[in-house]
CSV table of C-alpha atoms in Angstrom, one decimal:
chain,number,residue,atom,x,y,z
T,1,MET,CA,-100.0,-165.5,-19.4
T,2,ASN,CA,-103.4,-167.3,-19.6
T,3,CYS,CA,-106.5,-165.9,-19.6
T,4,PHE,CA,-108.6,-168.4,-17.1
T,5,GLU,CA,-111.9,-167.8,-15.9
T,6,GLU,CA,-112.9,-166.1,-12.5
T,7,ARG,CA,-115.5,-166.8,-10.3
T,8,ARG,CA,-116.9,-165.7,-7.0
T,9,LEU,CA,-115.1,-167.1,-3.8
T,10,THR,CA,-117.0,-164.7,-1.5
T,11,SER,CA,-120.0,-163.6,-1.4
T,12,SER,CA,-118.4,-160.1,0.1
T,13,GLY,CA,-116.8,-159.2,-3.3
T,14,LEU,CA,-113.9,-162.0,-3.4
T,15,ARG,CA,-113.2,-163.6,-6.9
T,16,SER,CA,-110.6,-166.2,-7.7
T,17,THR,CA,-109.0,-167.4,-11.0
T,18,VAL,CA,-110.8,-170.8,-11.0
T,19,LEU,CA,-107.1,-173.3,-10.9
T,20,GLY,CA,-105.1,-172.4,-7.5
T,21,PHE,CA,-101.9,-172.9,-6.3
T,22,GLY,CA,-101.3,-175.6,-3.1
T,23,ALA,CA,-98.1,-174.6,-1.8
T,24,MET,CA,-97.9,-177.7,0.9
T,25,GLU,CA,-94.8,-179.2,-1.9
T,26,LEU,CA,-92.7,-175.6,-0.6
T,27,ARG,CA,-93.4,-177.4,2.7
T,28,GLY,CA,-89.3,-178.2,2.8
T,29,ALA,CA,-86.4,-180.8,4.2
T,30,SER,CA,-86.8,-180.6,7.9
T,31,HIS,CA,-90.8,-180.6,7.7
T,32,ARG,CA,-92.2,-184.2,9.2
T,33,VAL,CA,-93.1,-185.3,5.5
T,34,PRO,CA,-90.1,-184.3,4.2
T,35,ARG,CA,-89.7,-182.4,1.0
T,36,LEU,CA,-86.5,-180.6,-0.6
T,37,LEU,CA,-86.8,-177.8,-2.5
T,38,GLU,CA,-83.3,-175.6,-3.9
T,39,ASP,CA,-84.6,-172.5,-2.8
T,40,GLY,CA,-83.7,-171.2,-6.9
T,41,VAL,CA,-86.3,-173.6,-7.9
T,42,ALA,CA,-88.9,-172.3,-4.8
T,43,LYS,CA,-89.0,-168.8,-6.1
T,44,LEU,CA,-89.3,-169.9,-10.2
T,45,LEU,CA,-92.1,-172.1,-8.8
T,46,LEU,CA,-94.2,-169.5,-7.1
T,47,ASN,CA,-93.0,-166.6,-10.1
T,48,THR,CA,-94.2,-168.8,-12.5
T,49,VAL,CA,-97.4,-169.3,-10.9
T,50,LEU,CA,-98.0,-165.8,-11.0
T,51,ASP,CA,-97.0,-165.3,-14.6
T,52,GLU,CA,-99.4,-168.4,-15.8
T,53,GLY,CA,-102.2,-166.4,-14.7
T,54,ILE,CA,-102.7,-167.8,-11.2
T,55,ARG,CA,-104.6,-165.5,-8.7
T,56,PHE,CA,-105.0,-167.7,-5.7
T,57,ILE,CA,-102.5,-169.1,-3.2
T,58,ASP,CA,-103.4,-171.6,-0.8
T,59,THR,CA,-101.2,-171.9,2.0
T,60,SER,CA,-100.9,-173.3,6.0
T,61,ILE,CA,-98.7,-173.0,9.3
T,62,ASP,CA,-98.6,-176.8,8.7
T,63,TYR,CA,-96.9,-176.7,5.7
T,64,GLY,CA,-93.1,-175.8,6.7
T,65,GLU,CA,-91.2,-173.2,5.3
T,66,SER,CA,-94.3,-172.7,2.5
T,67,GLU,CA,-95.4,-169.5,4.1
T,68,GLU,CA,-91.9,-167.9,4.6
T,69,LEU,CA,-90.9,-169.4,1.0
T,70,ILE,CA,-93.8,-167.6,-0.4
T,71,GLY,CA,-93.3,-164.1,1.3
T,72,ARG,CA,-89.6,-164.2,0.7
T,73,HIS,CA,-90.0,-165.3,-3.5
T,74,ILE,CA,-93.9,-163.8,-4.5
T,75,GLY,CA,-94.3,-160.7,-1.5
T,76,HIS,CA,-93.4,-158.0,-3.7
T,77,ARG,CA,-96.5,-159.2,-6.0
T,78,ARG,CA,-99.2,-159.1,-3.6
T,79,SER,CA,-101.4,-157.7,-5.2
T,80,GLU,CA,-101.4,-160.0,-7.9
T,81,TYR,CA,-102.5,-163.0,-6.2
T,82,LEU,CA,-105.4,-163.9,-3.0
T,83,LEU,CA,-103.8,-165.7,-0.1
T,84,ALA,CA,-105.0,-168.0,2.1
T,85,SER,CA,-104.0,-169.5,5.4
T,86,LYS,CA,-105.1,-171.9,8.0
T,87,VAL,CA,-105.7,-171.4,11.5
T,88,GLY,CA,-105.4,-173.5,14.5
T,89,CYS,CA,-102.3,-174.4,14.0
T,90,PRO,CA,-99.6,-175.7,16.0
T,91,LEU,CA,-97.2,-172.7,16.1
T,92,ASP,CA,-93.3,-172.9,15.5
T,93,HIS,CA,-93.5,-177.0,14.5
T,94,GLN,CA,-90.7,-178.2,15.7
T,95,PRO,CA,-88.0,-180.2,12.9
T,96,GLY,CA,-88.2,-184.3,12.7
T,97,GLY,CA,-91.1,-186.4,14.3
T,98,PRO,CA,-93.0,-189.2,13.6
T,99,SER,CA,-95.0,-188.5,10.3
T,100,ASN,CA,-97.7,-190.7,10.9
T,101,GLY,CA,-100.6,-189.2,12.3
T,102,PRO,CA,-102.5,-185.5,12.2
T,103,LEU,CA,-100.8,-182.6,13.9
T,104,VAL,CA,-102.5,-181.7,17.3
T,105,HIS,CA,-104.1,-178.1,16.4
T,106,ASN,CA,-105.5,-176.1,19.3
T,107,TYR,CA,-108.0,-173.6,18.3
T,108,SER,CA,-108.2,-171.4,21.5
T,109,PRO,CA,-108.7,-167.6,20.9
T,110,ALA,CA,-104.7,-167.2,21.7
T,111,ASN,CA,-103.3,-169.6,19.4
T,112,ILE,CA,-105.5,-168.1,16.9
T,113,ARG,CA,-104.6,-165.1,16.9
T,114,ALA,CA,-100.9,-165.8,17.4
T,115,GLY,CA,-101.4,-168.1,14.4
T,116,ILE,CA,-102.0,-164.8,12.2
T,117,GLU,CA,-99.7,-163.1,13.4
T,118,GLN,CA,-97.5,-165.4,12.8
T,119,SER,CA,-98.8,-166.6,9.0
T,120,LEU,CA,-99.0,-162.8,8.3
T,121,SER,CA,-95.1,-161.7,9.2
T,122,ARG,CA,-94.3,-164.6,7.2
T,123,LEU,CA,-95.9,-164.0,4.7
T,124,ARG,CA,-94.7,-160.2,4.6
T,125,THR,CA,-98.2,-159.1,4.4
T,126,ASP,CA,-100.9,-157.0,6.7
T,127,TYR,CA,-103.6,-158.9,5.5
T,128,LEU,CA,-105.0,-162.5,4.9
T,129,ASP,CA,-107.7,-162.9,1.4
T,130,LEU,CA,-109.2,-165.7,3.7
T,131,ALA,CA,-108.3,-167.5,7.3
T,132,GLN,CA,-109.4,-171.0,7.1
T,133,VAL,CA,-110.2,-172.9,9.9
T,134,HIS,CA,-108.0,-175.7,9.7
T,135,ILE,CA,-108.4,-179.9,10.2
T,136,GLY,CA,-112.7,-178.8,10.4
T,137,PRO,CA,-113.5,-179.6,14.5
T,138,SER,CA,-116.5,-180.5,15.3
T,139,VAL,CA,-119.5,-177.6,15.9
T,140,ALA,CA,-118.9,-178.1,19.4
T,141,VAL,CA,-115.3,-177.4,19.9
T,142,LEU,CA,-115.8,-174.0,17.3
T,143,GLN,CA,-118.0,-173.1,20.1
T,144,ARG,CA,-116.4,-174.1,23.0
T,145,ASP,CA,-113.1,-172.2,21.7
T,146,ASP,CA,-114.8,-169.0,20.6
T,147,VAL,CA,-113.2,-169.7,17.3
T,148,LEU,CA,-116.1,-167.6,15.2
T,149,ALA,CA,-115.9,-164.7,17.3
T,150,THR,CA,-112.2,-164.4,18.0
T,151,LEU,CA,-112.0,-165.0,13.3
T,152,GLU,CA,-114.7,-162.0,13.3
T,153,ARG,CA,-112.9,-159.5,15.9
T,154,ALA,CA,-109.8,-160.4,13.1
T,155,ARG,CA,-111.4,-159.6,10.2
T,156,ASP,CA,-112.9,-156.1,12.2
T,157,GLU,CA,-109.3,-155.2,12.8
T,158,GLY,CA,-108.9,-155.7,8.4
T,159,LYS,CA,-105.9,-158.7,9.4
T,160,VAL,CA,-108.5,-160.8,7.2
T,161,ARG,CA,-110.6,-160.4,4.8
T,162,ALA,CA,-113.0,-164.0,4.7
T,163,ILE,CA,-113.4,-166.9,6.6
T,164,GLY,CA,-113.8,-170.6,5.7
T,165,ILE,CA,-113.7,-174.0,6.9
T,166,SER,CA,-111.5,-176.8,5.2
T,167,SER,CA,-113.3,-179.5,6.2
T,168,THR,CA,-115.0,-183.0,5.1
T,169,LEU,CA,-117.0,-185.4,6.6
T,170,PRO,CA,-118.4,-186.1,8.9
T,171,GLU,CA,-118.5,-182.7,10.8
T,172,LEU,CA,-119.3,-180.8,6.5
T,173,LEU,CA,-123.0,-181.2,6.9
T,174,ASP,CA,-122.8,-179.6,10.2
T,175,HIS,CA,-120.4,-176.5,9.1
T,176,ILE,CA,-122.5,-175.6,6.2
T,177,ASP,CA,-126.2,-175.6,8.0
T,178,LEU,CA,-124.2,-173.0,10.8
T,179,GLY,CA,-124.4,-171.3,8.1
T,180,VAL,CA,-121.1,-168.9,8.6
T,181,PHE,CA,-118.3,-169.5,6.7
T,182,GLU,CA,-117.5,-167.7,3.1
T,183,THR,CA,-116.0,-170.3,2.1
T,184,PHE,CA,-115.6,-174.4,2.0
T,185,GLN,CA,-112.2,-176.4,0.9
T,186,ILE,CA,-113.0,-179.9,0.2
T,187,PRO,CA,-111.7,-183.1,-0.9
T,188,TYR,CA,-113.4,-183.6,-4.6
T,189,SER,CA,-112.2,-185.6,-7.7
T,190,ALA,CA,-113.9,-187.9,-10.2
T,191,LEU,CA,-111.8,-190.5,-8.6
T,192,ASP,CA,-113.5,-189.3,-5.0
T,193,ARG,CA,-116.8,-188.2,-5.8
T,194,SER,CA,-117.9,-188.6,-2.0
T,195,LEU,CA,-118.8,-185.0,-1.5
T,196,GLU,CA,-120.6,-184.2,-4.6
T,197,ASN,CA,-123.8,-183.9,-3.6
T,198,CYS,CA,-122.6,-181.4,-0.5
T,199,LEU,CA,-121.8,-178.8,-3.3
T,200,PRO,CA,-125.7,-177.5,-4.1
T,201,HIS,CA,-126.2,-177.8,-0.8
T,202,ILE,CA,-122.7,-175.1,-0.1
T,203,ASN,CA,-124.0,-173.2,-2.7
T,204,THR,CA,-127.4,-172.6,-0.9
T,205,THR,CA,-125.7,-170.5,2.0
T,206,GLY,CA,-123.7,-168.0,-1.2
T,207,ALA,CA,-120.7,-169.5,0.0
T,208,GLY,CA,-117.7,-170.6,-2.2
T,209,VAL,CA,-115.8,-174.2,-2.9
T,210,ILE,CA,-112.2,-174.3,-2.7
T,211,VAL,CA,-111.9,-178.4,-3.9
T,212,ARG,CA,-108.8,-179.9,-2.8
T,213,GLY,CA,-107.1,-182.8,-4.2
T,214,GLY,CA,-108.9,-182.2,-7.6
T,215,THR,CA,-106.1,-183.8,-9.8
T,216,ALA,CA,-104.9,-186.7,-7.1
T,217,ARG,CA,-104.9,-190.5,-7.9
T,218,ALA,CA,-107.8,-190.3,-4.5
T,219,ALA,CA,-106.5,-193.2,-2.4
T,220,ARG,CA,-109.8,-192.9,-0.3
T,221,ALA,CA,-111.5,-192.6,-3.5
T,222,ASN,CA,-115.8,-194.7,-3.6
T,223,ARG,CA,-114.3,-197.7,-5.1
T,224,THR,CA,-113.4,-200.5,-3.9
T,225,ALA,CA,-110.2,-201.9,-5.7
T,226,ASP,CA,-107.2,-199.8,-4.8
T,227,SER,CA,-107.4,-196.2,-7.3
T,228,ARG,CA,-104.4,-194.3,-6.1
T,229,HIS,CA,-102.5,-195.2,-9.5
T,230,ALA,CA,-105.9,-195.8,-11.7
T,231,SER,CA,-105.1,-194.7,-15.0
T,232,SER,CA,-107.2,-193.3,-18.2
T,233,ALA,CA,-107.9,-196.8,-19.1
T,234,ASP,CA,-108.6,-198.1,-15.9
T,235,LEU,CA,-111.2,-195.2,-15.9
T,236,ALA,CA,-111.9,-195.9,-19.8
T,237,VAL,CA,-111.5,-192.3,-21.3
T,238,ASP,CA,-109.3,-192.8,-23.6
T,239,ASP,CA,-111.8,-191.7,-26.3
T,240,LEU,CA,-112.6,-188.7,-24.1
T,241,LEU,CA,-109.6,-186.4,-23.2
T,242,ASP,CA,-109.7,-184.6,-26.4
T,243,GLY,CA,-105.4,-183.6,-26.3
T,244,ASP,CA,-105.7,-183.9,-22.3
T,245,ASN,CA,-103.3,-186.0,-19.8
T,246,LEU,CA,-104.8,-188.1,-17.6
T,247,GLN,CA,-104.5,-184.6,-14.7
T,248,GLY,CA,-105.7,-182.2,-16.7
T,249,PHE,CA,-108.8,-184.0,-17.9
T,250,LEU,CA,-109.4,-184.4,-14.3
T,251,LEU,CA,-108.7,-180.7,-13.1
T,252,ARG,CA,-111.3,-180.3,-16.1
T,253,PHE,CA,-113.4,-182.3,-15.1
T,254,VAL,CA,-114.2,-180.8,-11.5
T,255,MET,CA,-114.0,-177.3,-13.3
T,256,THR,CA,-116.8,-178.1,-15.0
T,257,ARG,CA,-118.6,-177.9,-11.5
T,258,ALA,CA,-120.1,-174.6,-11.6
T,259,GLU,CA,-120.5,-174.8,-8.0
T,260,VAL,CA,-116.6,-174.7,-7.7
T,261,SER,CA,-115.2,-171.9,-7.1
T,262,THR,CA,-111.3,-172.3,-7.3
T,263,VAL,CA,-109.5,-175.9,-7.6
T,264,ILE,CA,-105.7,-176.1,-5.9
T,265,VAL,CA,-103.2,-178.0,-7.2
T,266,GLY,CA,-100.5,-178.5,-5.2
T,267,THR,CA,-96.9,-178.7,-7.5
T,268,ALA,CA,-93.0,-178.8,-6.8
T,269,SER,CA,-92.8,-178.1,-10.9
T,270,PRO,CA,-92.9,-174.8,-12.7
T,271,GLU,CA,-93.2,-177.5,-15.9
T,272,HIS,CA,-96.4,-178.9,-14.0
T,273,VAL,CA,-97.6,-175.2,-13.2
T,274,ARG,CA,-97.7,-174.7,-16.9
T,275,GLU,CA,-99.3,-177.9,-18.0
T,276,ASN,CA,-102.0,-177.5,-15.5
T,277,ALA,CA,-102.5,-173.7,-16.7
T,278,LYS,CA,-102.7,-175.0,-19.9
T,279,ALA,CA,-105.4,-177.2,-19.5
T,280,ALA,CA,-107.6,-175.1,-17.0
T,281,ALA,CA,-107.7,-172.1,-20.0
T,282,ARG,CA,-109.5,-175.0,-21.2
T,283,GLY,CA,-112.4,-174.2,-19.7
T,284,GLY,CA,-114.9,-176.8,-18.4
T,285,LEU,CA,-115.8,-179.6,-20.3
T,286,SER,CA,-118.3,-179.5,-22.3
T,287,GLU,CA,-122.0,-180.9,-21.5
T,288,ASP,CA,-121.9,-184.4,-23.3
T,289,VAL,CA,-118.0,-184.8,-21.8
T,290,TYR,CA,-119.1,-184.2,-18.6
T,291,ALA,CA,-122.8,-186.7,-18.5
T,292,GLU,CA,-120.5,-189.6,-20.4
T,293,ALA,CA,-117.3,-189.4,-18.1
T,294,GLN,CA,-120.1,-189.3,-14.9
T,295,ARG,CA,-121.8,-192.6,-16.9
T,296,ARG,CA,-118.3,-194.0,-17.6
T,297,LEU,CA,-117.2,-193.7,-13.7
T,298,ASP,CA,-120.3,-194.6,-12.2
T,299,ILE,CA,-119.6,-197.6,-14.3
T,300,ALA,CA,-115.9,-198.3,-12.5
T,301,GLY,CA,-117.2,-197.8,-9.3
T,302,PHE,CA,-116.3,-194.0,-9.0
T,303,ARG,CA,-119.5,-193.2,-8.2
T,304,THR,CA,-121.4,-190.3,-6.0
T,305,SER,CA,-123.4,-191.4,-1.8
T,306,ASP,CA,-125.2,-190.2,0.0
T,307,PRO,CA,-123.1,-187.9,2.5
T,308,ARG,CA,-125.8,-188.1,5.1
T,309,ASN,CA,-125.0,-191.7,5.6
T,310,LYS,CA,-121.3,-191.8,4.7
T,311,THR,CA,-118.4,-192.0,7.7
T,312,PHE,CA,-115.3,-192.9,7.7
C-alpha cells in the first residue's frame, strides 16, 4: 500500500488522500456512452483502488452502473474511503439514446431527495461524505429551486456530511462568491490552466478543491493548436520527467498546488491505478521543476488567463 499525503477537504474536518478515484469508467455497456467492463474486472479495479491507499471515490447517478458496482464490490469496506456523489441528476436514466449533448438535470427538492435515496441504496451506505450539485447550475437556479436548503436538510438528517458543487466557468465565480459550498470540483491540468487563478480565490473561502481532468489531454486547453494528443515532447518537458511517464508528471504538476485537496483520476485498468498511485506517492514537483514546467507551458501556449474575462 502506498502512503499518500492527506489534505483538508472541508473546513468541517474531512480529509482526503491527494489522489482520488473517478468512477465514470464503471458506467457500463448500457450507458449512452457505453463502456463495457466485466464484473470481475470492476471488482478487481475497485479493490485495487483501496489496496493502493486511495481514500476518495467520486461517482454519480449519471455514471450508469458506477454506483451499483461500488456498493456491490466495496460496500463492505465503506469505512476505508470517503464517498462523493452528485445531485440534480435524472433518475433511473434509460439505456441508449443519443450520446451528444448534456443530460437535462432537475434541481427540484423532490428530485434531489429522491436522488440521494437512490444513491444511498445503490452504494449500500447510510450516508454520503459529500453531495455535489452536478453541472454547476446558475445561482438563480440554485435559489429558485431551494437547492441549498434541501441539501442542508439532508445534512441535518445525517444522509450527507458535506455539500459541494461541480462547476466551471462562467458560473464558477458566482458559486465561489456565495460562500456556502464546502468543496468545488473543477477542471484543471497543466494542459488546461484556465482556472489556475481561481485556486487562491477558492482557498480564501476555506473550501476544498477537487480536480477533475488533471491528467487529461485537455481538448479545451488554452492553446491555439489541438492538444488532445499532446506528448511530453510537445510540451518540451522530457528532461523534467525524472522517471515519471507523462501522466504521472501531469498528476504531480496538479498536486504541487497546495490549494488542491485531491485529484480524481479515472481508469478501467488496475495497472493504471497502481501507476497513478506510484506517481502520487512521490508527492508534488519540486519548487524549481514546477517553476520551470510553468515557464515551458507558457511558451508552448498552455497559459493561465484572467477567469473574469473568460467565457466558453
